[in-house]
Short mmCIF file of C-alpha atoms in Angstrom, two decimals:
data_model
loop_
_atom_site.label_atom_id
_atom_site.label_comp_id
_atom_site.label_asym_id
_atom_site.label_seq_id
_atom_site.Cartn_x
_atom_site.Cartn_y
_atom_site.Cartn_z
CA MET A 231 -0.27 0.08 -0.23
CA SER A 232 1.55 3.60 -0.99
CA ARG A 233 2.39 6.25 1.78
CA VAL A 234 -0.20 8.48 0.26
CA LEU A 235 -3.11 5.79 0.44
CA ARG A 236 -1.84 4.39 4.20
CA VAL A 237 -2.11 8.39 5.04
CA LEU A 238 -5.58 9.11 3.48
CA LEU A 239 -6.69 5.74 5.50
CA VAL A 240 -5.97 6.79 8.49
CA ALA A 241 -7.18 10.40 8.45
CA CYS A 242 -10.37 8.99 7.11
CA LEU A 243 -10.39 6.70 10.12
CA LEU A 244 -9.94 9.74 12.25
CA ALA A 245 -12.98 11.71 10.37
CA LEU A 246 -10.27 14.01 9.46
CA VAL A 247 -11.66 13.84 5.62
CA PRO A 248 -14.75 14.94 4.46
CA GLY A 249 -17.19 12.31 2.89
CA CYS A 250 -15.48 9.55 4.90
CA GLY A 251 -16.16 10.47 8.25
CA SER A 252 -19.44 10.19 10.19
CA ASP A 253 -21.41 8.78 7.52
CA SER A 254 -19.50 5.98 6.31
CA ARG A 255 -19.48 4.42 10.05
CA ASP A 256 -21.26 1.61 11.16
CA PRO A 257 -25.04 1.62 12.02
CA LEU A 258 -25.59 1.63 15.79
CA VAL A 259 -27.10 -1.70 17.01
CA VAL A 260 -29.61 -1.38 19.27
CA LEU A 261 -31.41 -4.70 20.83
CA GLY A 262 -35.30 -4.61 22.54
CA PRO A 263 -37.84 -6.82 22.89
CA TRP A 264 -40.41 -5.04 20.78
CA THR A 265 -41.82 -6.80 17.56
CA GLY A 266 -44.50 -6.53 15.35
CA GLU A 267 -46.49 -3.08 15.97
CA GLU A 268 -44.44 -2.08 18.32
CA GLY A 269 -41.38 -2.72 17.07
CA LYS A 270 -42.42 -0.77 13.89
CA ALA A 271 -43.16 2.23 16.09
CA PHE A 272 -39.77 2.12 18.06
CA GLU A 273 -38.33 2.00 14.57
CA ALA A 274 -39.88 4.73 13.07
CA VAL A 275 -38.79 6.38 16.22
CA LEU A 276 -35.08 5.69 15.43
CA ASP A 277 -35.29 6.66 11.77
CA LYS A 278 -36.46 10.02 12.74
CA LEU A 279 -34.23 10.91 15.75
CA ASP A 280 -32.08 13.90 14.49
CA ASP A 281 -29.24 13.54 17.46
CA GLY A 282 -26.81 15.45 15.06
CA THR A 283 -23.95 12.62 14.55
CA GLY A 284 -25.14 11.53 11.34
CA ARG A 285 -25.61 8.13 12.50
CA THR A 286 -27.73 5.41 11.37
CA TYR A 287 -29.43 2.69 13.37
CA THR A 288 -30.19 -1.10 13.04
CA TYR A 289 -33.08 -2.02 15.42
CA GLU A 290 -33.41 -6.03 16.09
CA GLY A 291 -35.99 -7.06 17.84
CA THR A 292 -36.88 -10.55 19.52
CA ARG A 293 -39.17 -11.87 21.83
CA SER A 294 -35.85 -14.53 22.80
CA LEU A 295 -34.24 -11.11 24.41
CA ARG A 296 -32.16 -12.55 27.12
CA GLU A 297 -30.96 -15.79 25.08
CA THR A 298 -29.98 -13.52 22.54
CA LEU A 299 -27.81 -11.07 24.09
CA VAL A 300 -26.36 -13.84 26.36
CA SER A 301 -25.26 -14.97 22.91
CA GLN A 302 -24.03 -11.90 21.59
CA LEU A 303 -21.74 -11.37 24.54
CA GLU A 304 -19.90 -14.95 24.37
CA ALA A 305 -19.16 -13.86 20.91
CA ASP A 306 -17.58 -10.27 22.16
CA ASP A 307 -20.14 -8.66 19.86
CA PRO A 308 -22.65 -6.93 22.05
CA PRO A 309 -25.37 -4.38 21.11
CA ASP A 310 -24.41 -0.63 21.46
CA VAL A 311 -27.69 -0.13 23.37
CA ALA A 312 -29.76 -2.91 24.29
CA VAL A 313 -33.22 -2.74 26.54
CA LEU A 314 -34.31 -4.97 28.76
CA ASN A 315 -36.64 -5.39 31.31
CA SER A 316 -34.58 -7.41 33.90
CA ILE A 317 -32.86 -5.12 36.60
CA GLY A 318 -31.92 -8.48 37.98
CA GLU A 319 -30.08 -8.90 34.69
CA LEU A 320 -28.72 -5.61 34.27
CA THR A 321 -27.17 -5.95 37.51
CA GLU A 322 -25.13 -8.62 36.62
CA TYR A 323 -24.14 -7.20 33.25
CA ALA A 324 -22.84 -4.09 35.57
CA ARG A 325 -21.04 -6.32 38.06
CA ARG A 326 -19.36 -8.43 35.02
CA ASP A 327 -18.69 -4.61 33.30
CA LYS A 328 -20.30 -5.40 30.67
CA LEU A 329 -22.39 -1.95 30.89
CA ARG A 330 -20.83 1.65 30.62
CA PRO A 331 -22.08 4.47 33.50
CA LEU A 332 -24.79 6.68 32.09
CA ASP A 333 -23.47 9.98 30.80
CA THR A 334 -24.67 12.50 33.36
CA GLU A 335 -27.42 14.20 31.21
CA THR A 336 -28.87 10.68 31.03
CA ALA A 337 -28.73 9.97 34.66
CA GLN A 338 -31.04 12.75 35.67
CA ARG A 339 -33.71 10.38 34.33
CA ALA A 340 -32.62 7.17 36.25
CA PHE A 341 -34.69 7.27 38.78
CA PRO A 342 -36.32 4.66 41.36
CA PRO A 343 -37.90 2.49 41.33
CA TRP A 344 -36.95 1.59 37.81
CA VAL A 345 -33.57 2.21 38.84
CA PRO A 346 -32.29 1.27 42.05
CA VAL A 347 -29.13 2.59 43.83
CA LEU A 348 -26.28 0.20 42.68
CA ILE A 349 -22.97 -0.08 43.76
CA VAL A 350 -20.48 -1.13 41.71
CA ASP A 351 -16.23 -0.66 42.21
CA ASN A 352 -17.40 1.03 45.44
CA LYS A 353 -19.29 3.99 43.40
CA ALA A 354 -22.99 4.60 43.16
CA ARG A 355 -23.39 5.05 39.38
CA PRO A 356 -26.81 4.53 37.02
CA TYR A 357 -26.16 2.32 34.53
CA TRP A 358 -29.52 2.01 32.73
CA VAL A 359 -32.58 4.53 32.39
CA PRO A 360 -36.37 3.50 31.53
CA LEU A 361 -37.47 4.20 28.25
CA LYS A 362 -41.34 2.90 28.81
CA ALA A 363 -43.00 1.76 31.80
CA ASP A 364 -45.65 -0.66 32.32
CA LEU A 365 -48.66 -0.29 35.41
CA LYS A 366 -49.28 -4.07 36.82
CA SER A 367 -51.67 -4.04 39.91
CA LEU A 368 -54.82 -4.44 37.49
CA VAL A 369 -57.47 -6.03 37.03
CA TRP A 370 -59.57 -6.31 33.49
CA SER A 371 -63.23 -7.59 33.28
CA LYS A 372 -66.18 -7.41 31.13
CA ARG A 373 -68.45 -4.63 31.92
CA ASP A 374 -71.41 -6.38 32.72
CA ALA A 375 -69.16 -9.16 35.00
CA PRO A 376 -70.33 -9.79 38.35
CA ASP A 377 -67.52 -8.23 40.37
CA ASP A 378 -68.43 -10.01 43.85
CA ARG A 379 -68.07 -13.48 42.18
CA PRO A 380 -64.82 -12.99 39.94
CA ALA A 381 -63.98 -15.98 37.43
CA TRP A 382 -60.35 -16.05 36.52
CA CYS A 383 -58.83 -15.96 33.23
CA VAL A 384 -55.35 -17.76 33.31
CA GLY A 385 -52.83 -18.06 30.21
CA LEU A 386 -49.40 -18.83 31.34
CA ALA A 387 -47.68 -20.17 28.08
CA SER A 388 -44.79 -17.59 27.19
CA GLN A 389 -42.23 -19.55 25.13
CA ALA A 390 -39.04 -19.47 27.56
CA THR A 391 -40.41 -17.29 30.06
CA SER A 392 -43.72 -19.40 30.53
CA GLY A 393 -44.78 -18.68 34.15
CA TRP A 394 -44.63 -14.94 34.61
CA PRO A 395 -48.26 -14.44 34.57
CA GLY A 396 -48.39 -16.50 37.76
CA THR A 397 -45.35 -14.89 39.21
CA ASP A 398 -47.27 -11.18 38.74
CA TRP A 399 -50.14 -12.98 40.71
CA ILE A 400 -47.72 -14.04 43.46
CA GLU A 401 -45.69 -10.53 43.93
CA ASP A 402 -49.12 -8.36 43.50
CA LEU A 403 -50.43 -10.14 46.62
CA VAL A 404 -47.13 -9.84 48.77
CA LEU A 405 -47.30 -6.47 48.19
CA HIS A 406 -50.81 -5.55 48.92
CA GLN A 407 -51.16 -8.33 51.75
CA ALA A 408 -47.78 -7.59 53.66
CA GLY A 409 -46.96 -4.34 52.56
CA PRO A 410 -44.24 -2.77 50.38
CA THR A 411 -41.07 -3.08 53.43
CA LEU A 412 -41.80 -6.69 53.43
CA TYR A 413 -41.88 -6.73 49.58
CA ASP A 414 -38.96 -4.80 48.77
CA GLU A 415 -36.97 -7.16 51.45
CA TRP A 416 -38.21 -10.24 49.54
CA ALA A 417 -37.47 -8.84 45.86
CA ARG A 418 -34.18 -7.98 46.62
CA GLY A 419 -33.24 -11.60 48.25
CA ARG A 420 -33.36 -10.55 51.68
CA LEU A 421 -36.26 -12.45 52.89
CA ASP A 422 -36.92 -16.34 53.49
CA TRP A 423 -39.17 -17.85 50.72
CA ARG A 424 -40.46 -19.81 53.85
CA ASP A 425 -41.47 -16.71 55.60
CA PRO A 426 -45.90 -16.58 56.16
CA ALA A 427 -46.13 -13.64 54.43
CA VAL A 428 -44.87 -15.43 51.26
CA GLU A 429 -46.73 -18.46 51.80
CA ARG A 430 -49.76 -16.50 52.16
CA ALA A 431 -49.89 -15.29 49.20
CA TRP A 432 -49.39 -18.55 47.55
CA THR A 433 -52.30 -20.13 49.26
CA THR A 434 -54.27 -16.99 48.56
CA TRP A 435 -53.85 -17.31 44.79
CA ALA A 436 -54.61 -20.88 44.73
CA HIS A 437 -58.17 -20.03 46.69
CA LEU A 438 -59.09 -16.95 44.33
CA LEU A 439 -58.31 -19.13 41.43
CA GLY A 440 -60.96 -21.87 42.94
CA LYS A 441 -61.05 -25.18 42.29
CA ARG A 442 -60.26 -26.47 38.08
CA SER A 443 -60.67 -29.23 36.21
CA PRO A 444 -57.74 -31.25 34.88
CA GLU A 445 -58.66 -30.20 31.42
CA SER A 446 -58.80 -26.27 32.40
CA VAL A 447 -55.74 -26.53 33.83
CA GLU A 448 -53.88 -28.04 30.66
CA SER A 449 -55.39 -25.32 29.11
CA SER A 450 -54.39 -22.67 31.30
CA LEU A 451 -50.49 -24.11 31.42
CA THR A 452 -50.47 -24.10 27.25
CA THR A 453 -52.28 -21.10 26.33
CA SER A 454 -50.32 -18.06 26.25
CA PHE A 455 -50.95 -15.26 27.84
CA GLU A 456 -52.68 -13.30 24.90
CA GLY A 457 -55.12 -15.62 24.70
CA VAL A 458 -56.33 -18.07 21.64
CA PRO A 459 -55.70 -16.03 18.33
CA GLY A 460 -58.56 -14.73 16.14
CA ALA A 461 -59.76 -16.02 12.78
CA ASP A 462 -57.21 -13.02 11.53
CA GLY A 463 -54.42 -14.65 13.55
CA GLN A 464 -54.13 -11.63 16.07
CA PRO A 465 -54.16 -12.35 19.30
CA ARG A 466 -57.77 -11.41 21.27
CA GLY A 467 -57.15 -11.96 24.95
CA LEU A 468 -58.60 -14.52 27.27
CA LEU A 469 -61.46 -12.51 28.03
CA ASP A 470 -62.81 -13.44 24.77
CA SER A 471 -61.10 -16.69 23.89
CA PRO A 472 -62.89 -19.43 23.39
CA GLY A 473 -62.59 -22.57 26.24
CA PHE A 474 -62.39 -19.56 28.84
CA ALA A 475 -65.39 -19.03 30.72
CA CYS A 476 -64.07 -16.38 32.53
CA SER A 477 -64.72 -12.80 33.41
CA HIS A 478 -61.88 -11.23 35.16
CA GLU A 479 -58.52 -11.44 34.33
CA HIS A 480 -55.64 -10.33 36.93
CA GLN A 481 -52.60 -8.19 33.71
CA SER A 482 -50.40 -5.57 33.57
CA ALA A 483 -51.58 -2.48 31.67
CA PHE A 484 -49.51 -3.59 28.14
CA ILE A 485 -52.67 -6.22 27.39
CA ARG A 486 -54.83 -3.78 26.59
CA TYR A 487 -53.78 -3.76 22.81
CA VAL A 488 -56.19 -6.77 22.88
CA TYR A 489 -59.06 -5.40 24.98
CA ALA A 490 -59.52 -2.16 22.37
CA GLY A 491 -63.79 -1.88 22.84
CA ASP A 492 -65.56 -0.31 24.90
CA ASP A 493 -66.57 -3.66 26.91
CA VAL A 494 -64.11 -4.24 28.74
CA LYS A 495 -62.99 -1.81 31.62
CA VAL A 496 -59.97 -1.80 33.65
CA GLU A 497 -59.45 -1.07 37.69
CA PRO A 498 -56.92 -1.36 40.44
CA SER A 499 -56.32 -5.32 41.68
CA ALA A 500 -55.86 -3.96 45.23
CA ARG A 501 -59.55 -4.61 46.41
CA TYR A 502 -59.18 -8.69 44.99
CA LEU A 503 -56.46 -9.37 46.68
CA ASP A 504 -57.37 -10.10 50.27
CA GLY A 505 -55.19 -6.90 51.60
CA PRO A 506 -55.71 -3.85 54.83
CA SER A 507 -56.86 -0.50 53.41
CA ALA A 508 -53.38 0.38 54.18
CA TYR A 509 -51.59 -0.45 51.36
CA ARG A 510 -54.21 -0.21 48.65
CA ASP A 511 -52.59 2.82 46.80
CA ALA A 512 -49.47 0.77 46.37
CA PHE A 513 -48.63 -0.55 42.20
CA GLU A 514 -46.28 -3.01 40.67
CA VAL A 515 -44.81 -1.35 37.91
CA ALA A 516 -42.07 -2.77 35.33
CA GLY A 517 -40.45 -1.43 33.01
CA ASP A 518 -38.11 -1.17 29.48
CA MET A 519 -34.82 -0.17 30.56
CA ALA A 520 -31.83 1.24 28.29
CA ALA A 521 -28.09 0.71 28.68
CA VAL A 522 -25.37 1.06 26.91
CA PHE A 523 -23.00 -2.09 26.19
CA SER A 524 -20.13 -0.16 24.01
CA ASP A 525 -17.85 2.41 24.12
CA ASP A 526 -19.43 4.65 21.43
CA PRO A 527 -20.03 8.06 22.83
CA ASP A 528 -22.98 8.47 20.15
CA ALA A 529 -24.76 5.36 22.01
CA GLN A 530 -24.79 7.47 24.81
CA GLN A 531 -26.26 10.40 23.11
CA LEU A 532 -28.61 7.94 21.59
CA VAL A 533 -29.93 6.86 25.02
CA GLU A 534 -30.02 10.45 26.29
CA ARG A 535 -32.33 11.67 22.98
CA LEU A 536 -34.85 8.58 23.55
CA SER A 537 -35.43 9.32 27.23
CA SER A 538 -35.88 12.90 26.79
CA PRO A 539 -39.47 14.51 26.55
CA ALA A 540 -38.99 14.90 22.76
CA GLY A 541 -38.19 11.11 22.27
CA ARG A 542 -41.46 10.41 24.39
CA GLU A 543 -43.61 12.91 22.26
CA LEU A 544 -42.12 11.31 19.00
CA TRP A 545 -42.80 8.11 20.41
CA TRP A 546 -46.04 8.71 21.22
CA ALA A 547 -46.93 10.09 17.54
CA GLU A 548 -45.48 7.16 16.16
CA ALA A 549 -47.39 4.64 17.35
CA GLU A 550 -50.42 2.94 17.25
CA PRO A 551 -52.78 4.15 19.86
CA ALA A 552 -53.32 0.40 21.26
CA VAL A 553 -49.56 -0.14 21.61
CA ARG A 554 -48.58 3.30 22.43
CA PRO A 555 -46.07 3.57 25.31
CA LEU A 556 -46.32 4.65 28.95
CA PHE A 557 -43.63 6.52 30.45
CA PRO A 558 -42.03 6.16 34.19
CA ALA A 559 -42.72 10.39 34.16
CA THR A 560 -44.92 12.45 32.24
CA ALA A 561 -43.88 15.92 33.66
CA GLY A 562 -43.95 18.23 30.74
CA LEU A 563 -45.80 15.83 28.33
CA SER A 564 -49.08 16.26 27.03
CA PRO A 565 -51.17 13.39 26.59
CA PRO A 566 -51.84 12.66 22.78
CA ASP A 567 -55.49 14.11 21.77
CA SER A 568 -56.69 10.83 20.93
CA ALA A 569 -55.78 9.22 24.13
CA THR A 570 -58.22 6.95 24.83
CA PRO A 571 -59.85 6.36 28.32
CA VAL A 572 -58.32 3.28 29.17
CA GLU A 573 -54.77 4.88 28.51
CA ARG A 574 -56.09 7.97 30.75
CA ARG A 575 -57.54 5.73 33.11
CA ILE A 576 -53.98 4.09 33.78
CA ASP A 577 -51.90 7.11 33.27
CA SER A 578 -53.76 8.72 36.36
CA LEU A 579 -53.46 5.28 38.25
CA LEU A 580 -49.77 5.71 37.50
CA SER A 581 -49.02 8.96 38.41
CA GLY A 582 -51.23 9.08 41.23
CA ALA A 583 -50.49 5.90 43.07
CA ARG A 584 -48.43 6.41 46.62
CA VAL A 585 -46.08 3.79 46.69
CA LEU A 586 -44.36 2.25 43.59
CA CYS A 587 -42.64 -0.97 43.47
CA PHE A 588 -40.61 -2.74 40.85
CA ASP A 589 -41.58 -6.23 39.63
CA ALA A 590 -39.83 -8.76 42.08
CA SER A 591 -38.95 -11.02 39.43
CA ASP A 592 -37.05 -8.72 37.44
CA VAL A 593 -34.93 -7.56 40.45
CA MET A 594 -33.93 -11.43 41.17
CA PRO A 595 -31.31 -13.08 39.73
CA PRO A 596 -31.63 -14.86 36.41
CA GLU A 597 -31.44 -17.92 37.80
CA LEU A 598 -33.80 -17.15 40.96
CA ARG A 599 -36.31 -15.87 38.60
CA ASP A 600 -36.38 -18.51 36.24
CA ALA A 601 -37.16 -20.92 39.25
CA PHE A 602 -39.79 -18.86 40.30
CA HIS A 603 -41.51 -19.14 36.91
CA ARG A 604 -41.05 -22.66 37.23
CA ALA A 605 -42.49 -22.99 40.58
CA VAL A 606 -45.44 -20.98 40.00
CA LEU A 607 -46.48 -23.53 36.93
CA GLU A 608 -45.91 -26.71 39.46
CA PHE A 609 -47.82 -25.28 42.33
CA PHE A 610 -50.66 -24.36 39.25
CA ARG A 611 -50.91 -28.40 38.43
CA ASP A 612 -50.77 -28.76 41.95
CA PRO A 613 -51.79 -26.47 44.02
CA THR A 614 -51.32 -28.72 47.73
CA GLN A 615 -49.89 -27.77 50.95
CA ARG A 616 -46.98 -30.04 50.03
CA GLN A 617 -46.13 -29.44 47.14
CA LEU A 618 -46.04 -25.74 48.21
CA THR A 619 -43.49 -26.41 50.79
CA SER A 620 -41.11 -28.67 48.42
CA LEU A 621 -41.41 -25.61 46.12
CA LEU A 622 -40.33 -22.67 49.13
CA ALA A 623 -37.59 -24.68 50.21
CA GLN A 624 -36.40 -25.35 46.19
CA LEU A 625 -36.42 -21.57 46.05
CA GLU A 626 -34.98 -20.76 49.54
CA THR A 627 -31.76 -23.04 48.32
CA VAL A 628 -31.43 -20.96 44.87
CA ARG A 629 -31.96 -17.87 47.13
CA VAL A 630 -29.04 -18.41 48.87
CA GLN A 631 -26.89 -19.57 46.42
CA ALA A 632 -27.19 -16.32 44.44
CA ASN A 633 -26.89 -14.31 47.51
CA ARG A 634 -23.36 -16.28 48.28
CA ASP A 635 -22.43 -16.11 44.46
CA SER A 636 -23.24 -12.32 44.16
CA GLY A 637 -21.56 -11.67 47.78
CA THR A 638 -18.01 -12.21 46.78
CA ASP A 639 -17.23 -8.97 45.71
CA PRO A 640 -16.75 -6.10 48.31
CA THR A 641 -16.83 -3.44 46.36
CA PHE A 642 -20.63 -4.56 44.59
CA ARG A 643 -23.66 -3.75 46.25
CA PRO A 644 -26.99 -5.06 44.66
CA PRO A 645 -30.08 -2.98 43.88
CA GLN A 646 -31.11 -1.01 47.11
CA HIS A 647 -34.77 -0.20 47.61
CA ILE A 648 -37.11 -1.04 44.67
CA CYS A 649 -39.86 0.56 46.44
CA GLU A 650 -40.64 4.36 45.96
#
C-alpha cells in the first residue's frame, strides 16, 4: 500500500477527510423486546431521531431477548444499546463490567423504582434508564361481569418465560397483603421464601382461582397470556377466547392492545387481593430500560435522546393507540388527543399512586427468577400444601446460593430499595 493511501486511510478513520467520516460509520445496533406493531413504532422513532451525529441505527427486536444478548456477549459482539426489563440481568452485566455508566445528563432520568441504587467498584452510578413503563396491579373485566364472583382467566404460556403471569399474581399478593417494606426485602433476596407472608400469597392465589378441572389446568398451562388467536391470527385476549369461561383477568397495562373495545374495563387489583386498606394505593410496576454496552459516545447520546421529553413525544406520535407506550414520568408531556379512556385511566393511576414497587421477579437474579417461573407452573398444576412446602424450600435454596455468588465482591452492592 502506498504511503499516500495509508495516510488517507488513517485520516479517514480519524474522520479528518470530508466524505469518509461519520456518514460511513457502521450503524449503531439497538437490541430490544418489541416486535410487531410495537417494533415498527420504535424503528420509526429511530429513523426520525435527529441526534446530530449523522449516525444511523439498526434495530433488532426479539421475544428471546436474554438468549440473544447472552449469545452476542459470548461472541464478544454486543449491541451498542440493549433494552431489557430485568433489573436482575442488568445488575449482573454491570457487576461483570459489561455495561457503561450513563452520562450525567441521562443519569438525571434514572430514578427509582426503575433504577435503584447500585454500587459497582465502590461507586454509586446509574447504568440504565427507563424508556417506557408498565403499570401492573390491574384487573381487566367485562363491563357486565359481576364483581362479587370473579371467574379468573389464566394463561401461563410464554415460550421461554412461561409462568410469569403467575409470578405477577404472587408478587401483587405479597405487596398488598404484607406491604411494600416486606415486598422490598423479598424481591432483593433478603427474606426467606418460607416466610409466612410469602407462603400466604401462594395459598391465597390458589384460593382465588378456585377448584379447576384437569382439562382447565392443562389449557391454562398451554395457552398464551395473549389468549387464543382470532380468525385473523391476532391475539384477542383471554376474556374473549373460546374455552375460557372467565370474567376477570389479572394483567399488566400492556394487555390493553387486545382489549380495544368499550366492553372491557380496568381497575386496580387491590380490592380483590384480601389485603389491608393501608396498602391499596401501592402498585407494582415494570419497565423497559436502556443500557449502553459499547464505548461509542454516540450510543450514550442515543439513550439520552430516547429518554428525553422530545423522544417520548415522538414515540407517542409514531405508535398506534393500542401499543402506545406509558412513561415513568410525564412531567411536561401532554397526552395525545387520541388517548383512549383506558389510557387516561391507567396514566392517572400511575401518576397518582402512593407507592410504586418494581416487579419483584425482574429484580431477582436470573437463576432465581427462572426458578420462580417454574415453581408457579408446578404449583398451578398441583396446588397442595405438600407441593408448596417443597417448592418454597427449593426456591430458598436458590436464593441462598445466588446471594452467596453475588456477595464475593466487596466493591459491589446489588439494588437497594426497589419501592419508591
